[in-house]
Amino acid sequence: MVYGVLRFINFAHGDIFMLGAFSGYYLTPRILPHFTGVLAPVGVAVVLFGTMAICALLGMLIERLAYRPLRRMPKLTVLITAIGVSLFLEYGGQFIFGADPKAFPELVPERALENTGALTITTTQIAAFIVTLLLLVGLTFVVKRTRLGMAMRALSNNSTAAQLMGVNIDTVISFTFGLGSALAGAAGILYALSYPSIDPLMGILPGIKAFVAAVLGGIGNIPGAALGGLLLGIVETFVGGSAFSTYRDAIAFAILIIILLFRPAGLFGKTQVEKV
Amino acid sequence: MALLLELKQCTVQFGGLTAVSKFDLQVDENDLCGLIGPNGAGKTTIFNIITGVYRPTSGSITFEGKPIAGLKPNAIAGRGIARTFQNIRLFPTLTVFDNVRAAFNLRLKHRLAHALLRIPAFYREENDVARQVRELLDIFDLNRFAHLRCGNLSYGDQRRMEIVRALATKPELLLLDEPAAGMNPREKEQLMELIKFVKKKYEIAVLLVEHDMKVVMGICERIAVLDYGIKIAEGSPHEVRANPKVIEAYLGQETPAPAL
Amino acid sequence: MKYRHTKQIALLVAVILAAVASRFSGSINPYYLQVILFIGINVTLATSLNLINGYTGQFSLGHAGFMAIGAYASAYLSTEKSAGIFQALGGANAFSIALIFALVLLGGGIAAALAGLIVGVPSLRLKGDYLAIVTLGFGEIIRVLIQNTDAVGGPRGYSGIAGYTTLFWTYAVAALTIYVVLSMVDSTYGRGFLTVRDDEVAAESVGINTTRYKVTAFVLGAFFAGVAGGLYAHTTTYINPSGFDFQLSIQIVIMVILGGMGSTAGVAFAAVLLTLLLEYLRFVAGYEWLPDLVRRIASNRMIIFSLVLIALMLLRPQGLFGALPRMAGGRKTPKSQPGPTIATP
């Protein structure tokens, strides 16, 4: 989403995802004990929203410090800076949290609800599904229905014109970063629920895969990106289970390269002709 | 006069939008032809299909009797068509000298291996190129800027530079895309003189897209008028001026366009 | 414009100096010697990447991949395929080793150049950040492929490579790389690379075959990265696929950016500087009198690297010695787009 609005690849997105998982790691033992019994889901929500708020703030801070001064610079300058920020978060994270993986606390009690032999649905999976759905609906609402969402879409179409029409681009870009980072943070927690081992470098692959999914679905297209994510997940699972499982990490890149070469606008996007 | 460039029934579509529709045009050797029309009429698109930036959806383009539609832009430049751009496109980090020198690349005999081995033939050719670049810059009074970066030239000089660079490819046909854009009346006078001079000195044909009527009417021998991708008139400046369709296209009929 | 033979002479002098220095390498502390060799290898890597990124403006993040191919190909050739030649030349003597090492390096370079050809093709259709991501992807794919090739050790790495690399070879290659890049760019033909960087559409309009230039840049750049990889493999005598990851590509990119894209002298200097800095950090991490925090940061070189990168982009995006006012893409366009001049005569 950040890419759609600002037209640049935020390499650090995957690292915000990592920070989300870590913030959940540190928040859970401090918050959850205060909510017991019936109030437990409220505690989970507090952890989730706390994490999202922390990530939003971090995202906005990064934007303010590293990207805003470069807004008028060529895209590549920003890209390189983004790589720098990403490396900094990864190795700074290693420095602060330690390089070894940590066990993520049990936020939702793991319990198999339905067990029909092959198919097992657990409470965590249901929780992840519901939260994802709620967040997607919320995101679509913000983008389509609110003033800021409209400003975001205007900016994406033509930033100069948007500015002329009185859109404060600083605020909007900052807000976009905050929103995108909050979602990445939430994703970090959801991921950690299912794979409860977290480490500072965990964001690298999901970050690249998020980009692949966005490109796959057509950039700036929210349902497209969701579908792209789903598709990528299916292909990876399929390859992971086959004889080529050791090639799994190369798959995301191979897909990306093929898509960019043959359908640069993504599966569901429209091609644009370069104007001369 | 021999026929140089011929467009037959050329159509260009972008998605559902037809930018140019069944367009015919002939340019003879040593011709000075103008292409005019309101904004968005498809003039630059026609330049782009002639120079290979776009491929026409249908129709044929022949240059000196050979089809050129679908060739790559650099191949078309090699055939002898050079152009300038509506929004000046020089090589901003290169010097004036190197901008012109780059255009000699096309006719270079010695390439990578010679540049590395630096045999005598390489030096001979480099010196020869350098001499020709100097000559060209001299003619257009740009020699004093030879070692300045192009980005530092004034707007008018940059426009002139672009024409010089195009000439350095030794073309038979020169396409000028709105050369007078952004110029003041005095600069426009100078530009008209320059175009006439170039045409005479190098004995080439010139095809000109221009908004400014004074410039077009002042120098073109023949004018084609385009509106919404369709050619609505063609003839001498005098004929075009009197054509009711042209007046309608420019002034609108009963409902004038709302003022911006 | 007068052309003198300065470049050829400089190349010759550099090679002779390297040969002389090589004779004294026995008296240098092995650790220092290795650092000096790494400096030469990094100069080669950075200069060759500068041809792609700096002069031709095709932002590549896959240089480590080319280096990996060169390293593995040459290691494989020297370990597995050189016995026959040694036999024919009467065993391992100074001459046969030199000949074999030259052939092996060439083989590594050619293998990498072929990969460069494959990676160069997407560059014809992609620009800017997309190209950067795709080259990054290629680099990672190359790494995964090597990891899955058992003949060269797979994930365990490849060990037992002969330590052929000397000062002479390292610096002769570095000098040759610099010579090739400089002499090529300083010619009418070579100016074509710069026009591709400045404005592709305009370049084509004056008859420059941008496709060929881009592919040439990738192939040549990859070739020298491959040779550098060969030198590296025969310095460390052990290579591991994870050593050629995306972070190594970034390190080379940082050298190019620090030196200023499109400035060979600056880039070579930055390569020296950065290699020394990284080595120096090891010492800093060992200084007992420094606060623990400083030492821990110093031992994590990637933190320093990322900070250098961010600071550089914010303060001097053109690099320390950059000649460009702005990086590729910063085109000056006329401010006022004149409105329609509907003049009725």
PDB file of C-alpha atoms in Angstrom, chain A residues 3 7-9 11 65-66 69-70 72-77 79-81 83-85 87-88 90-92 94-95 204 208 211 215 219 246-247 249-250 253-254 256-257 260-262 264 274 276, chain C residues 57 59 61 121-122 125-130 132-134 136-138 140-141 144-145 148 201 246-247 250 253 257 261 293 296-297 300 302-303 306-307 309-310 313-314 317 326-330:
ATOM      1  CA  TYR A   3       4.229   1.600  -2.532  1.00  0.00           C
ATOM      2  CA  ARG A   7       5.715   4.929  -5.643  1.00  0.00           C
ATOM      3  CA  PHE A   8       8.747   3.659  -3.919  1.00  0.00           C
ATOM      4  CA  ILE A   9       9.794   0.335  -2.496  1.00  0.00           C
ATOM      5  CA  PHE A  11      12.571  -2.076   2.005  1.00  0.00           C
ATOM      6  CA  LEU A  65      13.915  11.284   9.529  1.00  0.00           C
ATOM      7  CA  ALA A  66      15.005   9.318   6.502  1.00  0.00           C
ATOM      8  CA  PRO A  69      14.293  15.017   3.316  1.00  0.00           C
ATOM      9  CA  LEU A  70      14.687  13.021   0.124  1.00  0.00           C
ATOM     10  CA  ARG A  72      12.548  15.595  -4.246  1.00  0.00           C
ATOM     11  CA  MET A  73      15.446  13.282  -4.958  1.00  0.00           C
ATOM     12  CA  PRO A  74      15.539  10.566  -7.614  1.00  0.00           C
ATOM     13  CA  LYS A  75      13.826   7.317  -6.722  1.00  0.00           C
ATOM     14  CA  LEU A  76      17.076   5.422  -6.493  1.00  0.00           C
ATOM     15  CA  THR A  77      18.391   7.657  -3.737  1.00  0.00           C
ATOM     16  CA  LEU A  79      15.588   3.156  -2.536  1.00  0.00           C
ATOM     17  CA  ILE A  80      19.156   3.053  -1.279  1.00  0.00           C
ATOM     18  CA  THR A  81      18.155   4.913   1.855  1.00  0.00           C
ATOM     19  CA  ILE A  83      17.862  -0.414   2.148  1.00  0.00           C
ATOM     20  CA  GLY A  84      19.990   1.389   4.696  1.00  0.00           C
ATOM     21  CA  VAL A  85      17.043   1.799   7.059  1.00  0.00           C
ATOM     22  CA  LEU A  87      19.693  -3.000   7.430  1.00  0.00           C
ATOM     23  CA  PHE A  88      19.782  -0.668  10.380  1.00  0.00           C
ATOM     24  CA  GLU A  90      17.714  -5.626  11.294  1.00  0.00           C
ATOM     25  CA  TYR A  91      21.128  -5.294  12.845  1.00  0.00           C
ATOM     26  CA  GLY A  92      20.095  -2.693  15.374  1.00  0.00           C
ATOM     27  CA  GLN A  94      20.032  -7.883  16.631  1.00  0.00           C
ATOM     28  CA  PHE A  95      21.987  -5.544  18.830  1.00  0.00           C
ATOM     29  CA  ILE A 204      13.685  -9.933   5.388  1.00  0.00           C
ATOM     30  CA  ILE A 208      10.418  -9.119  -0.080  1.00  0.00           C
ATOM     31  CA  PHE A 211       6.558  -6.680  -2.396  1.00  0.00           C
ATOM     32  CA  VAL A 215       3.614  -6.555  -7.778  1.00  0.00           C
ATOM     33  CA  ILE A 219       0.605  -2.093  -7.525  1.00  0.00           C
ATOM     34  CA  THR A 246      15.488 -26.408  -1.193  1.00  0.00           C
ATOM     35  CA  TYR A 247      14.713 -23.937  -3.962  1.00  0.00           C
ATOM     36  CA  ASP A 249      13.434 -19.166  -1.232  1.00  0.00           C
ATOM     37  CA  ALA A 250      14.266 -18.568  -4.867  1.00  0.00           C
ATOM     38  CA  PHE A 253      12.199 -13.958  -6.824  1.00  0.00           C
ATOM     39  CA  ALA A 254      11.632 -16.139  -9.841  1.00  0.00           C
ATOM     40  CA  LEU A 256       8.815 -11.556  -9.405  1.00  0.00           C
ATOM     41  CA  ILE A 257      11.204 -11.599 -12.342  1.00  0.00           C
ATOM     42  CA  LEU A 260       8.011  -7.918 -14.174  1.00  0.00           C
ATOM     43  CA  LEU A 261       9.240  -9.132 -17.535  1.00  0.00           C
ATOM     44  CA  PHE A 262       5.983 -10.260 -19.018  1.00  0.00           C
ATOM     45  CA  PRO A 264       4.906  -5.418 -15.536  1.00  0.00           C
ATOM     46  CA  GLU A 274       5.612   5.784 -21.344  1.00  0.00           C
ATOM     47  CA  VAL A 276       7.750  10.843 -24.728  1.00  0.00           C
TER      48      VAL A 276
ATOM     49  CA  GLY C  57      22.830   4.057 -15.019  1.00  0.00           C
ATOM     50  CA  PHE C  59      21.078   0.142 -10.985  1.00  0.00           C
ATOM     51  CA  LEU C  61      22.043  -5.027  -6.772  1.00  0.00           C
ATOM     52  CA  VAL C 121      18.347  -8.934 -20.754  1.00  0.00           C
ATOM     53  CA  PRO C 122      15.731  -7.878 -18.178  1.00  0.00           C
ATOM     54  CA  ARG C 125      12.676  -3.769 -20.171  1.00  0.00           C
ATOM     55  CA  LEU C 126      12.999  -2.522 -16.623  1.00  0.00           C
ATOM     56  CA  LYS C 127      14.135   0.694 -15.070  1.00  0.00           C
ATOM     57  CA  GLY C 128      15.207   2.122 -11.767  1.00  0.00           C
ATOM     58  CA  ASP C 129      13.916   0.456  -8.644  1.00  0.00           C
ATOM     59  CA  TYR C 130      12.302  -2.453 -10.477  1.00  0.00           C
ATOM     60  CA  ALA C 132      17.298  -3.063  -8.724  1.00  0.00           C
ATOM     61  CA  ILE C 133      14.861  -5.572  -7.220  1.00  0.00           C
ATOM     62  CA  VAL C 134      15.176  -7.949 -10.162  1.00  0.00           C
ATOM     63  CA  LEU C 136      18.792  -8.512  -6.338  1.00  0.00           C
ATOM     64  CA  GLY C 137      16.515 -11.455  -7.074  1.00  0.00           C
ATOM     65  CA  PHE C 138      18.927 -12.864  -9.645  1.00  0.00           C
ATOM     66  CA  GLU C 140      19.739 -14.561  -4.587  1.00  0.00           C
ATOM     67  CA  ILE C 141      18.656 -17.146  -7.150  1.00  0.00           C
ATOM     68  CA  VAL C 144      20.273 -20.745  -3.979  1.00  0.00           C
ATOM     69  CA  LEU C 145      21.365 -22.598  -7.117  1.00  0.00           C
ATOM     70  CA  ASN C 148      21.883 -26.842  -4.280  1.00  0.00           C
ATOM     71  CA  VAL C 201      14.944   8.020 -25.497  1.00  0.00           C
ATOM     72  CA  PHE C 246      22.625  -9.628  -0.870  1.00  0.00           C
ATOM     73  CA  GLN C 247      24.568  -7.797   1.838  1.00  0.00           C
ATOM     74  CA  ILE C 250      25.054  -3.788  -0.911  1.00  0.00           C
ATOM     75  CA  VAL C 253      27.034  -0.623  -4.016  1.00  0.00           C
ATOM     76  CA  ILE C 257      27.907   5.448  -4.070  1.00  0.00           C
ATOM     77  CA  MET C 261      28.595   7.063  -9.344  1.00  0.00           C
ATOM     78  CA  LEU C 293      28.535  -0.257  24.127  1.00  0.00           C
ATOM     79  CA  ARG C 296      29.587  -3.978  20.708  1.00  0.00           C
ATOM     80  CA  ILE C 297      28.430  -1.574  18.021  1.00  0.00           C
ATOM     81  CA  ASN C 300      28.420  -5.349  14.378  1.00  0.00           C
ATOM     82  CA  MET C 302      26.250  -3.900   9.469  1.00  0.00           C
ATOM     83  CA  ILE C 303      24.951  -1.275  11.914  1.00  0.00           C
ATOM     84  CA  SER C 306      23.624   1.038   7.341  1.00  0.00           C
ATOM     85  CA  LEU C 307      24.241   4.273   9.202  1.00  0.00           C
ATOM     86  CA  LEU C 309      24.540   4.529   3.895  1.00  0.00           C
ATOM     87  CA  ILE C 310      21.662   6.556   5.343  1.00  0.00           C
ATOM     88  CA  MET C 313      22.100   9.537   1.078  1.00  0.00           C
ATOM     89  CA  LEU C 314      20.810  12.350   3.255  1.00  0.00           C
ATOM     90  CA  PRO C 317      23.809  11.580  -2.419  1.00  0.00           C
ATOM     91  CA  ARG C 326      22.402  14.610  -9.065  1.00  0.00           C
ATOM     92  CA  MET C 327      22.168  10.950  -9.701  1.00  0.00           C
ATOM     93  CA  ALA C 328      20.774   9.530 -12.903  1.00  0.00           C
ATOM     94  CA  GLY C 329      17.215  10.573 -13.422  1.00  0.00           C
ATOM     95  CA  GLY C 330      17.668  14.085 -12.108  1.00  0.00           C
TER      96      GLY C 330
END
